[in-house]
mmCIF file of C-alpha atoms in Angstrom:
data_model
loop_
_atom_site.group_PDB
_atom_site.id
_atom_site.type_symbol
_atom_site.label_atom_id
_atom_site.label_comp_id
_atom_site.label_asym_id
_atom_site.label_seq_id
_atom_site.Cartn_x
_atom_site.Cartn_y
_atom_site.Cartn_z
ATOM 1 C CA MET D 1 80.079 134.250 110.140
ATOM 2 C CA ASP D 2 81.574 132.598 113.228
ATOM 3 C CA LEU D 3 78.871 129.955 113.266
ATOM 4 C CA LEU D 4 79.531 129.174 109.585
ATOM 5 C CA LEU D 5 83.291 128.827 110.184
ATOM 6 C CA PHE D 6 82.628 126.689 113.256
ATOM 7 C CA THR D 7 80.265 124.424 111.307
ATOM 8 C CA LEU D 8 82.668 124.085 108.366
ATOM 9 C CA GLY D 9 85.476 123.341 110.803
ATOM 10 C CA PHE D 10 83.457 120.621 112.505
ATOM 11 C CA VAL D 11 82.543 119.095 109.133
ATOM 12 C CA CYS D 12 86.249 119.064 108.195
ATOM 13 C CA ILE D 13 87.071 117.269 111.456
ATOM 14 C CA ILE D 14 84.405 114.614 110.783
ATOM 15 C CA ILE D 15 85.602 114.179 107.191
ATOM 16 C CA GLY D 16 89.138 113.808 108.528
ATOM 17 C CA ILE D 17 88.105 111.074 110.950
ATOM 18 C CA PHE D 18 86.395 109.149 108.162
ATOM 19 C CA GLY D 19 89.357 109.908 105.891
ATOM 20 C CA SER D 20 91.720 108.153 108.263
ATOM 21 C CA PHE D 21 89.973 104.902 107.267
ATOM 22 C CA MET D 22 88.803 105.705 103.752
ATOM 23 C CA PRO D 23 91.808 106.790 101.692
ATOM 24 C CA VAL D 24 89.618 108.599 99.171
ATOM 25 C CA LEU D 25 88.965 111.343 101.733
ATOM 26 C CA PRO D 26 91.688 113.546 103.183
ATOM 27 C CA GLY D 27 92.476 112.480 106.744
ATOM 28 C CA LEU D 28 94.621 114.411 109.130
ATOM 29 C CA SER D 29 95.028 117.398 106.797
ATOM 30 C CA SER D 30 91.260 117.852 106.785
ATOM 31 C CA CYS D 31 91.251 117.813 110.589
ATOM 32 C CA TRP D 32 93.939 120.486 110.639
ATOM 33 C CA VAL D 33 91.882 122.655 108.286
ATOM 34 C CA GLY D 34 88.990 122.217 110.729
ATOM 35 C CA LEU D 35 91.144 123.551 113.555
ATOM 36 C CA LEU D 36 92.291 126.427 111.355
ATOM 37 C CA LEU D 37 88.695 127.351 110.536
ATOM 38 C CA LEU D 38 87.866 127.393 114.247
ATOM 39 C CA TYR D 39 90.778 129.737 114.914
ATOM 40 C CA LEU D 40 89.673 131.993 112.049
ATOM 41 C CA THR D 41 86.474 132.862 113.923
ATOM 42 C CA LYS D 42 86.431 136.211 115.669
ATOM 43 C CA ALA D 43 85.363 134.552 118.909
ATOM 44 C CA VAL D 44 88.414 132.321 119.287
ATOM 45 C CA GLU D 45 91.729 133.936 120.109
ATOM 46 C CA ASN D 46 94.528 132.896 117.741
ATOM 47 C CA ASN D 47 97.043 130.475 119.195
ATOM 48 C CA TYR D 48 99.857 130.095 116.720
ATOM 49 C CA TRP D 49 101.583 127.505 118.903
ATOM 50 C CA VAL D 50 98.661 125.105 118.637
ATOM 51 C CA LEU D 51 98.270 125.718 114.907
ATOM 52 C CA GLY D 52 102.014 125.409 114.284
ATOM 53 C CA ILE D 53 102.475 122.224 116.308
ATOM 54 C CA THR D 54 99.405 120.568 114.799
ATOM 55 C CA LEU D 55 100.565 121.582 111.310
ATOM 56 C CA LEU D 56 103.978 120.061 111.965
ATOM 57 C CA ILE D 57 102.338 116.851 113.228
ATOM 58 C CA THR D 58 100.114 116.788 110.144
ATOM 59 C CA ILE D 59 103.087 117.154 107.787
ATOM 60 C CA VAL D 60 105.134 114.481 109.586
ATOM 61 C CA ILE D 61 102.246 111.976 109.695
ATOM 62 C CA THR D 62 101.433 112.631 106.031
ATOM 63 C CA VAL D 63 105.033 111.898 105.044
ATOM 64 C CA LEU D 64 105.024 108.782 107.240
ATOM 65 C CA ASP D 65 101.895 107.572 105.431
ATOM 66 C CA TYR D 66 104.098 106.970 102.415
ATOM 67 C CA ILE D 67 107.101 105.592 104.319
ATOM 68 C CA ILE D 68 105.497 103.148 106.783
ATOM 69 C CA PRO D 69 104.158 100.632 104.193
ATOM 70 C CA ALA D 70 107.617 100.417 102.594
ATOM 71 C CA LYS D 71 109.224 99.925 106.008
ATOM 72 C CA GLY D 72 106.685 97.183 106.739
ATOM 73 C CA THR D 73 107.714 95.432 103.551
ATOM 74 C CA LYS D 74 111.382 95.621 104.537
ATOM 75 C CA LYS D 75 110.678 94.472 108.107
ATOM 76 C CA PHE D 76 108.950 91.349 106.796
ATOM 77 C CA GLY D 77 111.941 90.385 104.678
ATOM 78 C CA GLY D 78 111.223 92.261 101.487
ATOM 79 C CA SER D 79 113.968 93.292 99.100
ATOM 80 C CA SER D 80 114.444 96.641 97.424
ATOM 81 C CA TYR D 81 112.221 95.290 94.626
ATOM 82 C CA GLY D 82 109.416 94.834 97.131
ATOM 83 C CA ILE D 83 109.919 98.322 98.554
ATOM 84 C CA TRP D 84 109.857 99.838 95.081
ATOM 85 C CA GLY D 85 106.798 97.745 94.289
ATOM 86 C CA THR D 86 105.105 99.029 97.440
ATOM 87 C CA ASN D 87 105.784 102.658 96.531
ATOM 88 C CA ILE D 88 104.722 102.221 92.912
ATOM 89 C CA GLY D 89 101.644 100.278 94.016
ATOM 90 C CA LEU D 90 100.753 103.061 96.450
ATOM 91 C CA ILE D 91 100.901 105.670 93.691
ATOM 92 C CA VAL D 92 98.899 103.477 91.310
ATOM 93 C CA GLY D 93 96.415 102.727 94.125
ATOM 94 C CA ILE D 94 95.918 106.433 94.826
ATOM 95 C CA LEU D 95 95.344 107.205 91.141
ATOM 96 C CA SER D 96 93.194 104.181 90.367
ATOM 97 C CA PRO D 97 89.414 104.484 90.475
ATOM 98 C CA ILE D 98 88.932 101.113 92.216
ATOM 99 C CA PRO D 99 87.677 101.017 95.800
ATOM 100 C CA PHE D 100 90.407 100.348 98.355
ATOM 101 C CA GLY D 101 93.061 100.948 95.690
ATOM 102 C CA VAL D 102 95.306 102.507 98.322
ATOM 103 C CA ILE D 103 95.176 99.273 100.318
ATOM 104 C CA ILE D 104 95.358 96.875 97.379
ATOM 105 C CA GLY D 105 98.016 98.823 95.423
ATOM 106 C CA PRO D 106 100.925 98.566 97.895
ATOM 107 C CA PHE D 107 100.108 94.922 98.653
ATOM 108 C CA VAL D 108 100.021 93.909 94.997
ATOM 109 C CA GLY D 109 103.017 96.128 94.215
ATOM 110 C CA ALA D 110 105.126 94.495 96.933
ATOM 111 C CA LEU D 111 103.989 91.052 95.801
ATOM 112 C CA ILE D 112 104.873 91.733 92.156
ATOM 113 C CA GLY D 113 108.175 93.351 93.113
ATOM 114 C CA GLU D 114 109.191 90.368 95.201
ATOM 115 C CA LEU D 115 108.114 87.932 92.491
ATOM 116 C CA ILE D 116 110.265 89.822 89.985
ATOM 117 C CA TYR D 117 113.177 89.575 92.420
ATOM 118 C CA ASP D 118 112.692 85.851 93.106
ATOM 119 C CA SER D 119 109.898 84.207 91.125
ATOM 120 C CA LYS D 120 110.352 80.849 92.848
ATOM 121 C CA ASN D 121 109.852 82.003 96.436
ATOM 122 C CA HIS D 122 106.122 82.776 96.626
ATOM 123 C CA LYS D 123 106.056 82.463 100.401
ATOM 124 C CA ARG D 124 108.642 85.220 100.859
ATOM 125 C CA ALA D 125 106.820 87.451 98.376
ATOM 126 C CA LEU D 126 103.531 86.977 100.218
ATOM 127 C CA LYS D 127 105.218 87.685 103.558
ATOM 128 C CA ALA D 128 106.712 90.942 102.240
ATOM 129 C CA ALA D 129 103.351 91.979 100.772
ATOM 130 C CA THR D 130 101.714 91.233 104.131
ATOM 131 C CA GLY D 131 104.283 93.543 105.731
ATOM 132 C CA SER D 132 103.203 96.246 103.331
ATOM 133 C CA LEU D 133 99.554 95.720 104.294
ATOM 134 C CA LEU D 134 100.361 95.789 108.003
ATOM 135 C CA GLY D 135 102.378 98.964 107.471
ATOM 136 C CA PHE D 136 99.394 100.579 105.808
ATOM 137 C CA LEU D 137 97.072 99.501 108.626
ATOM 138 C CA ALA D 138 99.530 100.882 111.210
ATOM 139 C CA SER D 139 99.654 104.144 109.293
ATOM 140 C CA SER D 140 95.841 104.326 109.206
ATOM 141 C CA PHE D 141 95.679 103.688 112.950
ATOM 142 C CA ILE D 142 98.177 106.487 113.645
ATOM 143 C CA ASN D 143 96.145 108.793 111.401
ATOM 144 C CA PHE D 144 92.944 107.894 113.239
ATOM 145 C CA MET D 145 94.504 108.486 116.656
ATOM 146 C CA PHE D 146 95.725 111.952 115.707
ATOM 147 C CA CYS D 147 92.356 112.784 114.132
ATOM 148 C CA ILE D 148 90.714 111.926 117.457
ATOM 149 C CA ILE D 149 93.271 114.107 119.263
ATOM 150 C CA PHE D 150 92.480 116.979 116.879
ATOM 151 C CA LEU D 151 88.777 116.420 117.565
ATOM 152 C CA GLY D 152 89.518 116.661 121.282
ATOM 153 C CA ILE D 153 91.384 119.937 120.743
ATOM 154 C CA PHE D 154 88.464 121.236 118.657
ATOM 155 C CA ILE D 155 85.943 120.323 121.352
ATOM 156 C CA HIS D 156 88.126 121.806 124.110
ATOM 157 C CA ILE D 157 88.519 125.124 122.275
ATOM 158 C CA THR D 158 84.817 125.194 121.427
ATOM 159 C CA TRP D 159 83.927 124.582 125.068
ATOM 160 C CA GLU D 160 86.344 127.278 126.236
ATOM 161 C CA TYR D 161 84.845 129.895 123.875
ATOM 162 C CA ARG D 162 81.253 128.605 123.870
ATOM 163 C CA ASN D 163 79.805 131.862 125.175
ATOM 164 C CA LEU D 164 81.370 133.866 122.351
ATOM 165 C CA LEU D 165 80.700 131.304 119.601
ATOM 166 C CA PHE D 166 77.019 130.664 120.244
#
C-alpha cells in the first residue's frame, strides 16, 4: 500500500509541475496532494507543520493566480474596465474549451475592457492587455518555482525514509 501511495504521490507532483505551465492541469494543489499522499504512507512519520505550511502556501499562491494578472493590468496603466475585463476573461478562459484559453482570456478581456473605456486609445489598451499577460506569466513562474520546491521536499522525505518505503 505504501508503494502505491508513494507512486500516486509522485505522479501528482509531476502533474503539478506540468500544470504550472499548462492551465488545464492542476498545478500547485496537485503537488500538495502528492506530499499528502507521501505522508499518508505508514513508513513516513506525519509532520503536520510541513503539511500545514505547504497547504497555506498553496492556498495563497492559488489566490494570487487570480490577482496577479489584474495587478499587471493596473501596473501597465489599465483602468478598472481593464481589470474587470482581465477577471472576466480569466473566468471565460478557464471555462472555454480552446487551448491556452487561460492565457488568451485575460489578455483579450483586458483589451476589450480598455477599448470599452477609451475606444480611441488602442496603444493604451494593448499596453494594459500586455500587463495582464505578463502578470499571468509571472504567476505561472511562481507556481513552477513552488512546484519544484515541493518536488524537492518530496525527494528529501523519500530519501530520508527510503529504507521503510522500499
